[in-house]
Amino acid sequence: MEDRKELEGVLAVWKPAGWTSHDVVAKVRALTRMRRIGHAGTLDPGVTGVLPLCLGRATRAVEYLQELPKAYDAVVRLGVATDTEDLTGTVTETADASHVTGEMVREALARFTGEIEQVPPMYSAVKIGGRRLYELAREGKTVERTARRVTIHSLELRFAELGGPEPRIGFSVVCSKGTYIRTLCVDIGRALGVPAAMESLVRTMSAGLRESDCLTLERIAELAASGGLAEALLPVDRALGQYPRVDVGAAAAARAVQGQRIRMPQAATGGLVRLYGEGRFVGLFEADVGEGVLKPVKVFASADEFGRGTARQRTDDPKARG
């Protein structure tokens, strides 16, 4: 078994079908004998794909990894609707979809790029009146849900198998946090004038990590048993790579690692950024263009890495010491 003190970083797992995200976390906890493990975005049991786990101090990055866009490959069955919006549910409607053409599909997909509104499905973890929607759905209840705005960054047709007894289409999508792909499948069907349900789903990217970055649970078990899992972990800044990078000198980094504001380099733009000092990752900082400073949000480096003495220096600038 691994020494828990050695483990700190991001473990990219290829989640198999039939496992919940919590199951995966529990399995890795058992293999590593660690409690501080969190995942960066829930996957339903039937969905396979990229599930980033944060271990040790890297768990402090979970909330920021969850905010990043995710990518999926989905398959939609046309001509059938279910109560769960996927093929695991009870069929509620069928219709002939043989008239759907490839051109119709391409036109429909084009309507779902950019910012769109989605109504959360009844079989979801959204809470209304203190209860999860899926709890109400299992009781046969349907309640009114408020539409939510999500962003579809890209939506591309992968294939279209039309005209047969079970017409289906496949698409790749990059979307914002909170997007329900099942609902997107249903809405695409609605745009085509036919019922639809999600047939399968694979998460192909999360936190910038793809299948090539992932390990199977079997491989993770082997590495944990041999003491090699620490070398398989990715540095936390790798998973945060979609946030812009800002570099500063050693003196500014030493102050930043102490949680102090520092002057913002001219190259920086507003928003959350990854701060580096002499090539070493310091943490996540908020670039405040109005005040011209970088404000600490989450520091990952230790003071020892940049020297404690420099961090105590002061300047005449009350907003920043840099």
GROMACS .gro file of C-alpha atoms in nm:
model
  322
    1MET     CA    1   0.000   0.000   0.000
    2GLU     CA    2   0.102   0.360  -0.063
    3ASP     CA    3   0.226   0.586   0.214
    4ARG     CA    4  -0.047   0.849   0.235
    5LYS     CA    5   0.211   1.125   0.289
    6GLU     CA    6   0.350   1.065  -0.059
    7LEU     CA    7   0.019   1.120  -0.235
    8GLU     CA    8  -0.069   1.470  -0.344
    9GLY     CA    9  -0.196   1.554  -0.689
   10VAL     CA   10  -0.458   1.467  -0.947
   11LEU     CA   11  -0.540   1.109  -1.041
   12ALA     CA   12  -0.718   1.084  -1.376
   13VAL     CA   13  -0.947   0.780  -1.363
   14TRP     CA   14  -1.127   0.620  -1.657
   15LYS     CA   15  -1.458   0.542  -1.486
   16PRO     CA   16  -1.615   0.215  -1.595
   17ALA     CA   17  -1.987   0.166  -1.650
   18GLY     CA   18  -2.181   0.048  -1.346
   19TRP     CA   19  -1.979   0.252  -1.097
   20THR     CA   20  -2.095   0.572  -0.932
   21SER     CA   21  -1.843   0.852  -0.887
   22HIS     CA   22  -1.865   0.787  -0.512
   23ASP     CA   23  -1.784   0.419  -0.573
   24VAL     CA   24  -1.463   0.522  -0.750
   25VAL     CA   25  -1.363   0.757  -0.468
   26ALA     CA   26  -1.433   0.484  -0.211
   27LYS     CA   27  -1.222   0.235  -0.407
   28VAL     CA   28  -0.923   0.469  -0.430
   29ARG     CA   29  -0.957   0.556  -0.062
   30ALA     CA   30  -0.937   0.187   0.022
   31LEU     CA   31  -0.635   0.135  -0.203
   32THR     CA   32  -0.444   0.435  -0.067
   33ARG     CA   33  -0.577   0.441   0.292
   34MET     CA   34  -0.644   0.813   0.245
   35ARG     CA   35  -0.954   1.011   0.335
   36ARG     CA   36  -0.875   1.338   0.160
   37ILE     CA   37  -0.991   1.241  -0.187
   38GLY     CA   38  -1.253   1.423  -0.391
   39HIS     CA   39  -1.378   1.405  -0.750
   40ALA     CA   40  -1.415   1.694  -0.991
   41GLY     CA   41  -1.760   1.626  -1.134
   42THR     CA   42  -2.020   1.352  -1.093
   43LEU     CA   43  -2.078   1.090  -1.362
   44ASP     CA   44  -2.394   0.879  -1.365
   45PRO     CA   45  -2.338   0.504  -1.318
   46GLY     CA   46  -2.405   0.422  -1.682
   47VAL     CA   47  -2.160   0.683  -1.811
   48THR     CA   48  -1.796   0.600  -1.875
   49GLY     CA   49  -1.506   0.838  -1.911
   50VAL     CA   50  -1.273   1.087  -1.749
   51LEU     CA   51  -1.316   1.133  -1.373
   52PRO     CA   52  -1.041   1.347  -1.215
   53LEU     CA   53  -0.973   1.269  -0.848
   54CYS     CA   54  -0.787   1.513  -0.625
   55LEU     CA   55  -0.571   1.361  -0.352
   56GLY     CA   56  -0.430   1.524  -0.039
   57ARG     CA   57  -0.381   1.900  -0.058
   58ALA     CA   58  -0.498   1.891  -0.419
   59THR     CA   59  -0.856   1.850  -0.289
   60ARG     CA   60  -0.848   2.228  -0.238
   61ALA     CA   61  -0.868   2.260  -0.618
   62VAL     CA   62  -1.186   2.053  -0.661
   63GLU     CA   63  -1.427   2.346  -0.669
   64TYR     CA   64  -1.222   2.517  -0.941
   65LEU     CA   65  -1.186   2.205  -1.153
   66GLN     CA   66  -1.562   2.158  -1.138
   67GLU     CA   67  -1.612   2.500  -1.296
   68LEU     CA   68  -1.416   2.410  -1.611
   69PRO     CA   69  -1.581   2.300  -1.939
   70LYS     CA   70  -1.629   1.929  -2.005
   71ALA     CA   71  -1.652   1.729  -2.328
   72TYR     CA   72  -1.872   1.432  -2.412
   73ASP     CA   73  -1.952   1.191  -2.693
   74ALA     CA   74  -2.323   1.110  -2.691
   75VAL     CA   75  -2.549   0.882  -2.893
   76VAL     CA   76  -2.917   0.975  -2.931
   77ARG     CA   77  -3.191   0.727  -3.019
   78LEU     CA   78  -3.462   0.893  -3.225
   79GLY     CA   79  -3.828   0.794  -3.214
   80VAL     CA   80  -3.846   0.697  -2.847
   81ALA     CA   81  -3.885   0.891  -2.520
   82THR     CA   82  -3.844   0.769  -2.161
   83ASP     CA   83  -3.915   0.904  -1.815
   84THR     CA   84  -3.540   0.928  -1.738
   85GLU     CA   85  -3.446   1.082  -2.075
   86ASP     CA   86  -3.214   0.786  -2.144
   87LEU     CA   87  -3.270   0.424  -2.247
   88THR     CA   88  -3.254   0.297  -1.888
   89GLY     CA   89  -3.597   0.443  -1.819
   90THR     CA   90  -3.954   0.343  -1.893
   91VAL     CA   91  -4.068   0.420  -2.247
   92THR     CA   92  -4.329   0.696  -2.245
   93GLU     CA   93  -4.363   0.767  -2.618
   94THR     CA   94  -4.268   0.624  -2.955
   95ALA     CA   95  -4.299   0.773  -3.302
   96ASP     CA   96  -4.180   0.718  -3.656
   97ALA     CA   97  -3.851   0.903  -3.716
   98SER     CA   98  -3.777   0.764  -4.062
   99HIS     CA   99  -3.832   1.106  -4.222
  100VAL     CA  100  -3.538   1.265  -4.037
  101THR     CA  101  -3.249   1.349  -4.272
  102GLY     CA  102  -2.886   1.435  -4.215
  103GLU     CA  103  -2.951   1.792  -4.323
  104MET     CA  104  -3.230   1.823  -4.068
  105VAL     CA  105  -2.994   1.697  -3.797
  106ARG     CA  106  -2.720   1.944  -3.888
  107GLU     CA  107  -2.967   2.232  -3.885
  108ALA     CA  108  -3.103   2.122  -3.547
  109LEU     CA  109  -2.757   2.095  -3.389
  110ALA     CA  110  -2.670   2.445  -3.507
  111ARG     CA  111  -2.955   2.578  -3.290
  112PHE     CA  112  -2.793   2.450  -2.971
  113THR     CA  113  -2.459   2.629  -2.972
  114GLY     CA  114  -2.385   2.924  -2.747
  115GLU     CA  115  -2.590   3.005  -2.439
  116ILE     CA  116  -2.909   2.800  -2.412
  117GLU     CA  117  -3.174   2.726  -2.151
  118GLN     CA  118  -3.233   2.381  -2.005
  119VAL     CA  119  -3.501   2.253  -1.772
  120PRO     CA  120  -3.337   2.004  -1.530
  121PRO     CA  121  -3.474   1.650  -1.577
  122MET     CA  122  -3.689   1.498  -1.305
  123TYR     CA  123  -3.429   1.226  -1.262
  124SER     CA  124  -3.157   1.460  -1.137
  125ALA     CA  125  -3.002   1.567  -0.807
  126VAL     CA  126  -3.145   1.919  -0.821
  127LYS     CA  127  -3.326   2.011  -0.500
  128ILE     CA  128  -3.673   2.166  -0.494
  129GLY     CA  129  -3.845   2.223  -0.163
  130GLY     CA  130  -3.564   2.046   0.017
  131ARG     CA  131  -3.599   1.723  -0.182
  132ARG     CA  132  -3.400   1.581  -0.471
  133LEU     CA  133  -3.591   1.568  -0.797
  134TYR     CA  134  -3.509   1.200  -0.847
  135GLU     CA  135  -3.673   1.123  -0.510
  136LEU     CA  136  -3.994   1.287  -0.629
  137ALA     CA  137  -3.968   1.115  -0.968
  138ARG     CA  138  -3.943   0.773  -0.802
  139GLU     CA  139  -4.268   0.853  -0.623
  140GLY     CA  140  -4.431   0.921  -0.959
  141LYS     CA  141  -4.441   1.296  -0.902
  142THR     CA  142  -4.357   1.568  -1.152
  143VAL     CA  143  -4.294   1.924  -1.034
  144GLU     CA  144  -4.233   2.250  -1.215
  145ARG     CA  145  -3.863   2.327  -1.264
  146THR     CA  146  -3.699   2.657  -1.347
  147ALA     CA  147  -3.493   2.667  -1.665
  148ARG     CA  148  -3.120   2.721  -1.622
  149ARG     CA  149  -2.876   2.885  -1.858
  150VAL     CA  150  -2.579   2.678  -1.975
  151THR     CA  151  -2.322   2.725  -2.249
  152ILE     CA  152  -2.258   2.489  -2.539
  153HIS     CA  153  -1.910   2.582  -2.659
  154SER     CA  154  -1.917   2.341  -2.954
  155LEU     CA  155  -2.153   2.076  -3.089
  156GLU     CA  156  -2.043   1.856  -3.378
  157LEU     CA  157  -2.219   1.569  -3.554
  158ARG     CA  158  -2.015   1.247  -3.538
  159PHE     CA  159  -2.247   1.018  -3.732
  160ALA     CA  160  -2.608   0.976  -3.839
  161GLU     CA  161  -2.767   0.632  -3.884
  162LEU     CA  162  -3.106   0.726  -4.024
  163GLY     CA  163  -3.387   0.551  -4.206
  164GLY     CA  164  -3.360   0.219  -4.021
  165PRO     CA  165  -3.577   0.070  -3.747
  166GLU     CA  166  -3.365   0.231  -3.471
  167PRO     CA  167  -3.240   0.565  -3.607
  168ARG     CA  168  -2.966   0.728  -3.405
  169ILE     CA  169  -2.720   1.012  -3.422
  170GLY     CA  170  -2.392   1.071  -3.244
  171PHE     CA  171  -2.244   1.404  -3.149
  172SER     CA  172  -1.947   1.552  -2.962
  173VAL     CA  173  -2.012   1.843  -2.729
  174VAL     CA  174  -1.803   2.077  -2.517
  175CYS     CA  175  -2.019   2.242  -2.254
  176SER     CA  176  -2.024   2.437  -1.931
  177LYS     CA  177  -2.075   2.304  -1.582
  178GLY     CA  178  -2.434   2.203  -1.511
  179THR     CA  179  -2.524   2.095  -1.865
  180TYR     CA  180  -2.752   1.791  -1.878
  181ILE     CA  181  -2.657   1.591  -2.187
  182ARG     CA  182  -2.970   1.375  -2.151
  183THR     CA  183  -3.182   1.688  -2.172
  184LEU     CA  184  -2.979   1.813  -2.468
  185CYS     CA  185  -3.057   1.486  -2.648
  186VAL     CA  186  -3.429   1.525  -2.577
  187ASP     CA  187  -3.426   1.888  -2.690
  188ILE     CA  188  -3.248   1.797  -3.014
  189GLY     CA  189  -3.520   1.540  -3.079
  190ARG     CA  190  -3.783   1.803  -3.009
  191ALA     CA  191  -3.616   2.033  -3.263
  192LEU     CA  192  -3.641   1.747  -3.515
  193GLY     CA  193  -4.007   1.693  -3.431
  194VAL     CA  194  -3.958   1.345  -3.283
  195PRO     CA  195  -3.918   1.196  -2.935
  196ALA     CA  196  -3.559   1.116  -2.839
  197ALA     CA  197  -3.357   0.963  -2.558
  198MET     CA  198  -2.988   0.934  -2.481
  199GLU     CA  199  -2.854   0.590  -2.573
  200SER     CA  200  -2.499   0.621  -2.442
  201LEU     CA  201  -2.257   0.880  -2.307
  202VAL     CA  202  -1.881   0.902  -2.264
  203ARG     CA  203  -1.703   1.193  -2.095
  204THR     CA  204  -1.400   1.254  -2.314
  205MET     CA  205  -1.251   1.553  -2.132
  206SER     CA  206  -1.265   1.706  -1.786
  207ALA     CA  207  -1.025   1.963  -1.640
  208GLY     CA  208  -0.828   1.941  -1.963
  209LEU     CA  209  -0.763   1.569  -1.904
  210ARG     CA  210  -0.845   1.306  -2.166
  211GLU     CA  211  -0.849   0.928  -2.194
  212SER     CA  212  -0.475   0.923  -2.267
  213ASP     CA  213  -0.417   1.079  -1.923
  214CYS     CA  214  -0.635   0.826  -1.741
  215LEU     CA  215  -0.572   0.504  -1.555
  216THR     CA  216  -0.819   0.220  -1.512
  217LEU     CA  217  -0.913   0.109  -1.163
  218GLU     CA  218  -0.726  -0.215  -1.226
  219ARG     CA  219  -0.407  -0.027  -1.310
  220ILE     CA  220  -0.449   0.199  -1.008
  221ALA     CA  221  -0.477  -0.109  -0.785
  222GLU     CA  222  -0.155  -0.249  -0.934
  223LEU     CA  223   0.034   0.076  -0.879
  224ALA     CA  224  -0.098   0.114  -0.524
  225ALA     CA  225   0.016  -0.239  -0.442
  226SER     CA  226   0.364  -0.185  -0.587
  227GLY     CA  227   0.415   0.161  -0.436
  228GLY     CA  228   0.419   0.335  -0.774
  229LEU     CA  229   0.099   0.538  -0.759
  230ALA     CA  230   0.269   0.859  -0.645
  231GLU     CA  231   0.457   0.878  -0.976
  232ALA     CA  232   0.129   0.844  -1.169
  233LEU     CA  233  -0.028   1.151  -1.010
  234LEU     CA  234  -0.049   1.470  -1.215
  235PRO     CA  235   0.048   1.807  -1.063
  236VAL     CA  236  -0.258   2.007  -0.968
  237ASP     CA  237  -0.169   2.295  -1.201
  238ARG     CA  238  -0.187   2.055  -1.497
  239ALA     CA  239  -0.558   2.005  -1.429
  240LEU     CA  240  -0.602   2.381  -1.382
  241GLY     CA  241  -0.439   2.450  -1.718
  242GLN     CA  242  -0.749   2.610  -1.871
  243TYR     CA  243  -0.701   2.911  -1.642
  244PRO     CA  244  -0.460   3.172  -1.787
  245ARG     CA  245  -0.100   3.165  -1.664
  246VAL     CA  246   0.077   3.465  -1.510
  247ASP     CA  247   0.449   3.464  -1.424
  248VAL     CA  248   0.618   3.685  -1.165
  249GLY     CA  249   0.963   3.709  -1.011
  250ALA     CA  250   1.084   3.533  -0.700
  251ALA     CA  251   1.029   3.831  -0.468
  252ALA     CA  252   0.666   3.876  -0.575
  253ALA     CA  253   0.608   3.501  -0.555
  254ALA     CA  254   0.745   3.493  -0.200
  255ARG     CA  255   0.491   3.754  -0.096
  256ALA     CA  256   0.212   3.583  -0.288
  257VAL     CA  257   0.275   3.250  -0.117
  258GLN     CA  258   0.215   3.429   0.215
  259GLY     CA  259  -0.133   3.521   0.093
  260GLN     CA  260  -0.047   3.882   0.016
  261ARG     CA  261  -0.167   4.085  -0.279
  262ILE     CA  262   0.094   4.161  -0.542
  263ARG     CA  263   0.105   4.406  -0.829
  264MET     CA  264  -0.051   4.268  -1.144
  265PRO     CA  265   0.183   4.227  -1.443
  266GLN     CA  266   0.073   4.429  -1.744
  267ALA     CA  267   0.022   4.109  -1.944
  268ALA     CA  268  -0.246   3.982  -1.705
  269THR     CA  269  -0.617   4.013  -1.779
  270GLY     CA  270  -0.907   4.002  -1.535
  271GLY     CA  271  -1.042   3.685  -1.376
  272LEU     CA  272  -0.893   3.376  -1.219
  273VAL     CA  273  -0.532   3.301  -1.315
  274ARG     CA  274  -0.258   3.050  -1.232
  275LEU     CA  275   0.035   3.229  -1.071
  276TYR     CA  276   0.391   3.105  -1.118
  277GLY     CA  277   0.712   3.230  -0.961
  278GLU     CA  278   1.030   3.138  -1.147
  279GLY     CA  279   0.841   2.858  -1.320
  280ARG     CA  280   0.697   2.710  -1.000
  281PHE     CA  281   0.323   2.701  -0.939
  282VAL     CA  282   0.213   2.928  -0.655
  283GLY     CA  283  -0.165   2.904  -0.672
  284LEU     CA  284  -0.485   3.055  -0.806
  285PHE     CA  285  -0.520   3.431  -0.791
  286GLU     CA  286  -0.789   3.678  -0.892
  287ALA     CA  287  -0.664   3.943  -1.133
  288ASP     CA  288  -0.831   4.271  -1.035
  289VAL     CA  289  -0.775   4.503  -1.331
  290GLY     CA  290  -0.937   4.799  -1.155
  291GLU     CA  291  -0.701   4.785  -0.857
  292GLY     CA  292  -0.409   4.655  -1.060
  293VAL     CA  293  -0.338   4.368  -0.821
  294LEU     CA  294  -0.346   3.990  -0.801
  295LYS     CA  295  -0.547   3.873  -0.501
  296PRO     CA  296  -0.487   3.528  -0.350
  297VAL     CA  297  -0.771   3.280  -0.393
  298LYS     CA  298  -0.604   2.946  -0.322
  299VAL     CA  299  -0.230   2.912  -0.251
  300PHE     CA  300  -0.075   2.569  -0.308
  301ALA     CA  301   0.298   2.640  -0.271
  302SER     CA  302   0.469   2.652   0.068
  303ALA     CA  303   0.661   2.948   0.204
  304ASP     CA  304   0.976   2.736   0.220
  305GLU     CA  305   0.974   2.701  -0.159
  306PHE     CA  306   1.026   3.074  -0.209
  307GLY     CA  307   1.197   3.184   0.114
  308ARG     CA  308   1.029   3.330   0.418
  309GLY     CA  309   1.242   3.638   0.461
  310THR     CA  310   1.146   3.802   0.134
  311ALA     CA  311   0.779   3.758   0.213
  312ARG     CA  312   0.804   3.998   0.507
  313GLN     CA  313   0.921   4.292   0.298
  314ARG     CA  314   0.693   4.594   0.265
  315THR     CA  315   0.642   4.870   0.008
  316ASP     CA  316   0.467   5.203   0.018
  317ASP     CA  317   0.182   5.064  -0.190
  318PRO     CA  318  -0.105   4.974   0.048
  319LYS     CA  319  -0.270   4.755  -0.217
  320ALA     CA  320   0.024   4.537  -0.307
  321ARG     CA  321   0.370   4.452  -0.192
  322GLY     CA  322   0.559   4.364  -0.503
   0.00000   0.00000   0.00000
